[in-house]
Coordinates of C-alpha atoms (C1' of nucleotides) and ligand atoms in Angstrom, one line a residue:
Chain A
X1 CA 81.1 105.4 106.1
X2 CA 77.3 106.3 105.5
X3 CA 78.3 109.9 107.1
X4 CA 80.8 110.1 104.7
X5 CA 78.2 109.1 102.1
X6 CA 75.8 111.8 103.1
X7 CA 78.2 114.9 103.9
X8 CA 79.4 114.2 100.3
X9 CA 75.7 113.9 98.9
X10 CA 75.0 117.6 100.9
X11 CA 77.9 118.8 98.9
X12 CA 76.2 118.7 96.1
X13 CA 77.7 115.3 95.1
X14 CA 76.2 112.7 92.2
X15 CA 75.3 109.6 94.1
X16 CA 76.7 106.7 91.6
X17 CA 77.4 103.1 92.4
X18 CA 80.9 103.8 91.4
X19 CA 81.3 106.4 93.8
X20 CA 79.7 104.4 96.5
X21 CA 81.9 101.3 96.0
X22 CA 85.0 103.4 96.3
X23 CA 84.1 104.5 99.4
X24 CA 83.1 101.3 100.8
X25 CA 86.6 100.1 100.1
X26 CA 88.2 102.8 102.1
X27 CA 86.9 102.1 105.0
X28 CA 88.5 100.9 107.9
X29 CA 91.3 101.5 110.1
X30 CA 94.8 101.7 109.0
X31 CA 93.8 101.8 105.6
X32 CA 96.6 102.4 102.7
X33 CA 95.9 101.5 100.0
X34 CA 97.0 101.9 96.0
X35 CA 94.4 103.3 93.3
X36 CA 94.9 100.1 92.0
X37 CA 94.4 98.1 94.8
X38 CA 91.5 100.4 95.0
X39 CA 90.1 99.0 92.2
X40 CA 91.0 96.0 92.3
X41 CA 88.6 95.6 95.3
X42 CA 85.7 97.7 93.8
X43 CA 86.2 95.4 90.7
X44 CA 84.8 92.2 92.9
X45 CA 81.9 94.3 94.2
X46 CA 81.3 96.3 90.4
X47 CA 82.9 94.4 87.5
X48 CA 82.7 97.2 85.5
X49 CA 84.0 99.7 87.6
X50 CA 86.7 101.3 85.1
X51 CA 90.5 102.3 86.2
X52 CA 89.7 105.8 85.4
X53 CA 86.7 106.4 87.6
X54 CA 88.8 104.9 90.5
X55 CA 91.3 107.8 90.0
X56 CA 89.0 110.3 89.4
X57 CA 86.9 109.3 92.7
X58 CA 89.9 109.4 94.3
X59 CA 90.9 112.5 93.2
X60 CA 87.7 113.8 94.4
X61 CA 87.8 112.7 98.0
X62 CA 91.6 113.8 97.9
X63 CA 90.7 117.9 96.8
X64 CA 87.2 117.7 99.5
X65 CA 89.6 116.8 102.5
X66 CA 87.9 113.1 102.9
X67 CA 90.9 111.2 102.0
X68 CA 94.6 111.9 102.1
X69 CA 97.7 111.1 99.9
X70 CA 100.3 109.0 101.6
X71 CA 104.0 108.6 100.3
X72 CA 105.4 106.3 102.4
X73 CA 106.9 103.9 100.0
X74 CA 108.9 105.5 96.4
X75 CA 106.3 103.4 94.2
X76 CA 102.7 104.3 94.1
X77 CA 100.9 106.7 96.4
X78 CA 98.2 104.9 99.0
X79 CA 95.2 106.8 100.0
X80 CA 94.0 107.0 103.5
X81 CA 90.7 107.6 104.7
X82 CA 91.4 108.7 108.0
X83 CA 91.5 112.3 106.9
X84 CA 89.5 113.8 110.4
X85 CA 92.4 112.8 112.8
X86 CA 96.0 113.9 112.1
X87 CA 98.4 111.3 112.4
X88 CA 101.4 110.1 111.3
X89 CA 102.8 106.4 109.9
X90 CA 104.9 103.3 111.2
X91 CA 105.7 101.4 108.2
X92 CA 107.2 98.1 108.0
X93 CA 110.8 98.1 106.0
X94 CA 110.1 94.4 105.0
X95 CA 106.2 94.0 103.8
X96 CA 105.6 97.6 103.5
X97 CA 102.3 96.9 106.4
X98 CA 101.3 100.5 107.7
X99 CA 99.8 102.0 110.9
X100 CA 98.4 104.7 112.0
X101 CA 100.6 106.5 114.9
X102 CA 100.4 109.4 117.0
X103 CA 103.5 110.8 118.6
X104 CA 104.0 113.3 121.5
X105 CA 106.3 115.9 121.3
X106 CA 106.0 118.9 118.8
X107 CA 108.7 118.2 115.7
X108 CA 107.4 121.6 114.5
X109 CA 108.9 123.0 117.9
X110 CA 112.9 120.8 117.3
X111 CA 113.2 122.9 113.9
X112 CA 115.4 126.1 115.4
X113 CA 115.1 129.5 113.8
X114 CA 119.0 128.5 112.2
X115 CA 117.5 125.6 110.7
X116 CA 114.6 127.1 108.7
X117 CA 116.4 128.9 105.9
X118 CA 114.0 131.9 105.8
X119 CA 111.2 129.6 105.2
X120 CA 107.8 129.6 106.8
X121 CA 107.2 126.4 108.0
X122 CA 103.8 125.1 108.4
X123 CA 103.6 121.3 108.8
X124 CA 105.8 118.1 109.5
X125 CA 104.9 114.3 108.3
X126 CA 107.2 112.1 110.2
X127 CA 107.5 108.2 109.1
X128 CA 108.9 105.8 111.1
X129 CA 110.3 102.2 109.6
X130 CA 110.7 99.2 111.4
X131 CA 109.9 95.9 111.2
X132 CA 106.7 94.0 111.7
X133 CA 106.0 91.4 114.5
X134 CA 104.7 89.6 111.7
X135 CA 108.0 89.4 109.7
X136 CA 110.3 89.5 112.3
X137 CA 108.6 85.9 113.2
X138 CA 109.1 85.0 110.1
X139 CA 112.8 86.1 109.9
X140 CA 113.9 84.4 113.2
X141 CA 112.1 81.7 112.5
X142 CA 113.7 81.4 108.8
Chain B
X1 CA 134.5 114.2 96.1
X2 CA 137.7 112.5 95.4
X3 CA 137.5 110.8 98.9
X4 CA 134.1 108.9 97.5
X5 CA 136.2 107.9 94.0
X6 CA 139.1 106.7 96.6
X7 CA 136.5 104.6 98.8
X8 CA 134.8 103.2 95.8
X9 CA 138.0 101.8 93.7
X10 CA 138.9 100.3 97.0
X11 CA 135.5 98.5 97.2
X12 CA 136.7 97.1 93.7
X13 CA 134.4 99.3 91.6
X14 CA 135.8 99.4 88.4
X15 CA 136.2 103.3 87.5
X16 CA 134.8 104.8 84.0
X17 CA 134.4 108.3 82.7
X18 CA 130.6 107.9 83.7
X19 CA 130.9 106.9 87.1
X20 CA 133.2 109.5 87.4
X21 CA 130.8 111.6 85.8
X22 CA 128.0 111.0 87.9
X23 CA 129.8 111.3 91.4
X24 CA 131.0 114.7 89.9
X25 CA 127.7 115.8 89.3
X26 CA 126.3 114.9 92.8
X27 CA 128.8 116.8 94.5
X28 CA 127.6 119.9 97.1
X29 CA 125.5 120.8 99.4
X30 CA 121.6 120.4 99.5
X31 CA 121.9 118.7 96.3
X32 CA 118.6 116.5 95.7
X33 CA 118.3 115.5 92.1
X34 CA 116.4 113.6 90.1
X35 CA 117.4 110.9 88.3
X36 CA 117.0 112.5 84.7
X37 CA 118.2 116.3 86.5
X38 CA 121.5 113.8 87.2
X39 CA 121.3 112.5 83.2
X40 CA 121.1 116.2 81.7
X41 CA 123.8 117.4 83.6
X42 CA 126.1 114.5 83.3
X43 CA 125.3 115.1 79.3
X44 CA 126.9 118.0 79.5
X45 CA 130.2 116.4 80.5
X46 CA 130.1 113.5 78.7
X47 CA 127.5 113.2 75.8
X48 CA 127.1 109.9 75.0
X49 CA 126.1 108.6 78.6
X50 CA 122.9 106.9 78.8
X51 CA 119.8 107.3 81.0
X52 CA 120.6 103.4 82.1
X53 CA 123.6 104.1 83.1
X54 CA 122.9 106.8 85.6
X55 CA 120.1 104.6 86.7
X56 CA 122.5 101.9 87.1
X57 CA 125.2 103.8 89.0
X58 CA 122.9 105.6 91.1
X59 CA 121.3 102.5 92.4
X60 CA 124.9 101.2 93.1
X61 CA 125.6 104.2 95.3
X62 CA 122.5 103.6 97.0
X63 CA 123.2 100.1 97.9
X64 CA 127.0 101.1 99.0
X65 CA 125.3 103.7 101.1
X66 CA 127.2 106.5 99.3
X67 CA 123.7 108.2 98.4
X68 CA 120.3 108.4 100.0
X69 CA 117.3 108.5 98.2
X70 CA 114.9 110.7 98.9
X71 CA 111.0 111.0 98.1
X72 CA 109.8 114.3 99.5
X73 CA 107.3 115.0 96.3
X74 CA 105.3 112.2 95.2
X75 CA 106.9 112.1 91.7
X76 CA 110.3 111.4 90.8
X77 CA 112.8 109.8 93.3
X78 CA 115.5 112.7 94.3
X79 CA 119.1 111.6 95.4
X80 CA 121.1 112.8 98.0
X81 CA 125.1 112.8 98.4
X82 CA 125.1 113.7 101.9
X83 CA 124.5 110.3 103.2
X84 CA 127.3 110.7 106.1
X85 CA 125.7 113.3 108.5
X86 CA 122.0 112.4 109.1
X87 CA 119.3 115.1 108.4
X88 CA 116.3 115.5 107.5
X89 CA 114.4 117.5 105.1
X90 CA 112.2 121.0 104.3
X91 CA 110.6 121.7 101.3
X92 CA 109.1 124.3 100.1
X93 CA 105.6 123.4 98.8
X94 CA 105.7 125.6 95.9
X95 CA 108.6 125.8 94.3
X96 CA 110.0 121.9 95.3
X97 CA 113.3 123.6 97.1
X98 CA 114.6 121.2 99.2
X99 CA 117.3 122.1 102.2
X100 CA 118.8 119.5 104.6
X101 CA 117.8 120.3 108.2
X102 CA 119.1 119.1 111.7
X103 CA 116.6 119.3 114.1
X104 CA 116.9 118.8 117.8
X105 CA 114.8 116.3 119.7
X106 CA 114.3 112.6 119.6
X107 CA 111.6 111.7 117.7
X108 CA 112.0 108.2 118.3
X109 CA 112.0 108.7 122.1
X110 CA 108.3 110.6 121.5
X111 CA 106.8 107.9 120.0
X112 CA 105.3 105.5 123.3
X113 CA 105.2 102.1 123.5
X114 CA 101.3 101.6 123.2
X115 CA 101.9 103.1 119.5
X116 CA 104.0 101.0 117.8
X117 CA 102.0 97.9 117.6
X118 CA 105.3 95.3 118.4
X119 CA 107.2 97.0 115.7
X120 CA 110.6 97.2 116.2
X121 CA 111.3 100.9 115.5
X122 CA 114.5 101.4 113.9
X123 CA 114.1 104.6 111.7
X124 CA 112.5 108.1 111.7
X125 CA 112.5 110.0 108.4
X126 CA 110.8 113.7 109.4
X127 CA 109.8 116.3 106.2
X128 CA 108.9 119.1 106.5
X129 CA 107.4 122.0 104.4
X130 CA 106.6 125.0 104.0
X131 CA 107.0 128.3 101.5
X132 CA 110.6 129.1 101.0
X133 CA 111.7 133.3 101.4
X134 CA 111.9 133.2 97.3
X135 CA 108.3 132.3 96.6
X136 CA 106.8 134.1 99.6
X137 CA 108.2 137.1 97.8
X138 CA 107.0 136.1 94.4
X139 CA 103.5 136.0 96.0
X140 CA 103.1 138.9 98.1
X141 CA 104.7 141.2 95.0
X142 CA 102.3 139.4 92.7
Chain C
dA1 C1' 149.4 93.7 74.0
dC2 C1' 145.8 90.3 75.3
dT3 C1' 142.0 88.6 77.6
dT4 C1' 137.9 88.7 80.0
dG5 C1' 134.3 89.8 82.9
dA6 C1' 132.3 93.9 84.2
dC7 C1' 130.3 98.1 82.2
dT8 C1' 127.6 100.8 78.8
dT9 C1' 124.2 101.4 75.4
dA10 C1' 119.8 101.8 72.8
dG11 C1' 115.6 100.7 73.0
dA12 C1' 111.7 97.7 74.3
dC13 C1' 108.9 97.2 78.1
dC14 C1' 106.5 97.9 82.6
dT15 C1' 103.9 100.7 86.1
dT16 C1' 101.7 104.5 87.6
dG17 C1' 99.0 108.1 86.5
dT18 C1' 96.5 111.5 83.2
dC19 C1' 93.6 112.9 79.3
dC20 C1' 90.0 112.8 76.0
dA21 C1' 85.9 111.6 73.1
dT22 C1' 82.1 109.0 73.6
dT23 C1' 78.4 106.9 76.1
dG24 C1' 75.6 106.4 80.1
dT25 C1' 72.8 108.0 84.0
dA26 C1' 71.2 110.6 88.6
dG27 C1' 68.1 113.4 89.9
dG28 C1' 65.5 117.6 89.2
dA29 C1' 61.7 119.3 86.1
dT30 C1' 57.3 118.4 84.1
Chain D
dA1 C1' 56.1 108.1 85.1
dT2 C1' 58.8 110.2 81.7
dC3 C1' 62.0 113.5 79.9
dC4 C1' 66.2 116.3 80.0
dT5 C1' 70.7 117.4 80.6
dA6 C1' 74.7 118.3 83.1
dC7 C1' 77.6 115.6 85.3
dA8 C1' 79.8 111.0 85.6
dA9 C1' 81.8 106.6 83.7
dT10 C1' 84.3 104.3 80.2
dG11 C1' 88.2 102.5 77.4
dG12 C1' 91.9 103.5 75.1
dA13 C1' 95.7 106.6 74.0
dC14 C1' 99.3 109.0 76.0
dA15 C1' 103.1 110.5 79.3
dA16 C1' 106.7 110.2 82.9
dG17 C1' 109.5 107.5 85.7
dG18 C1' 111.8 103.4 86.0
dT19 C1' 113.5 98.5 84.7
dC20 C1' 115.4 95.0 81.8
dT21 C1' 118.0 92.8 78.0
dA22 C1' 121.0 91.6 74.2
dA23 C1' 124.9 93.2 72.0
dG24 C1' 129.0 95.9 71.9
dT25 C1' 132.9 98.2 74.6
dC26 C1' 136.6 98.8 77.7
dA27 C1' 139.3 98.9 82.5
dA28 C1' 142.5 96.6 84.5
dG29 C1' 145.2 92.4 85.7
dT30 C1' 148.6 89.5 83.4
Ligands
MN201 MN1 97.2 106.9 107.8
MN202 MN1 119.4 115.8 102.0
ZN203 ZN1 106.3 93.4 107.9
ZN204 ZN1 109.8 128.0 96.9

DNA sequence: ACTTGACTTAGACCTTGTCCATTGTAGGAT
DNA sequence: ATCCTACAATGGACAAGGTCTAAGTCAAGT
């Protein structure tokens, strides 16, 4: 995460312990996670650390390409710092647990010519839902 | 439409000018509305419906299966009356259009076994996007 | 027609996210 | 080392989407 911390310092960005604690907390594999679960986490390392700096960080990291949006649930968007490998989700129906997942095949390729409505199509997300080993344990053993 | 009215009194739904109101309203073909797009236009046939009733009866069509939400933006949830033939989805990233798309291959089958991390895989949900024919024009005249 | 439990309503409330005026500070200039 | 100032952080108001509740209404079985 200190490359992260230094490509966005050459871009010309303020070094603040804010900034720096957000980014800590996004690191990882398989990371989703909420803004507010965001700062929930920043708040144990930076009491102070206000809602609206999370957001705004966030939005930051978003618009340079060091962090993507995610959707996978209808409730509140997660934010992903694996932004530098393209990738897809497997999301867990039950606890909502998400991985990282990269399929073969080319979706972009299945979408025929009759299918595309005129449009010019440029990218496909594909999520797939199942359940975790995790709660499917639980569930049998239930 | 009739058929879902039919289906639904025999599943002991008790039918009132809103329900009927809403179903009405869903009605077509790559219909994806919002829940207050479904309000406004059911106002229009029966004024005095309110917003939780829509929500209510919406959520109850879910749960019979009789409509699919759908979350291809990251605001409001969008529902969908086609919830007999599966599709998927392509959006334009401008404008928000949304057409229902049947694309060939198995997405499923194309994601291996070293990727699902003892998931069991049930469900693929693919988007896609793009600029649809009536905003590429917008742009290249403008 | 009567009865009753299911349905509808208005509005309070919650969550997620944005905006703004004010206060604070990183980092270059001196 | 200190100063300066443009940029960043803060807290609180605000907004949109959505949920919940208490009270009134009505579909449908008798
Ligand atoms: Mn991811
Ligand atoms: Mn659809
Ligand atoms: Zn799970
Ligand atoms: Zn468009």
């Amino acid at each position: 995460m200190s490359d992260l911390l230094e490509r966005l310092r050459g871009r010309g960005w303020r070094m603040t312990a804010q900034r720096r604690v957000v980014a800590e907390v996004l690191d990882g594999d398989h990371v989703h996670l909420t803004a507010d679960e965001v700062h929930s986490r920043a708040v144990v390392k930076l009491p102070e650390i206000s809602r609206a700096t999370v957001y705004n960080t966030l939005g930051e990291l978003v618009s340079l390409g060091e962090v993507l949006e995610v959707a996978t649930d209808k409730r509140a968007k997660r934010y992903d710092p694996n932004a530098h490998r393209p990738h897809h989700h497997l999301v867990c129906a039950q606890c909502g647990a998400i991985k990282d997942v990269h399929p073969g095949g080319n979706p972009l390729a299945d979408l025929p010519d009759s299918e595309r409505f005129g449009f010019t199509v440029s990218d496909v997300e594909v999520t797939y839902r199942g359940v975790c080993p995790n709660c499917a344990a639980t569930t049998t053993t239930a």
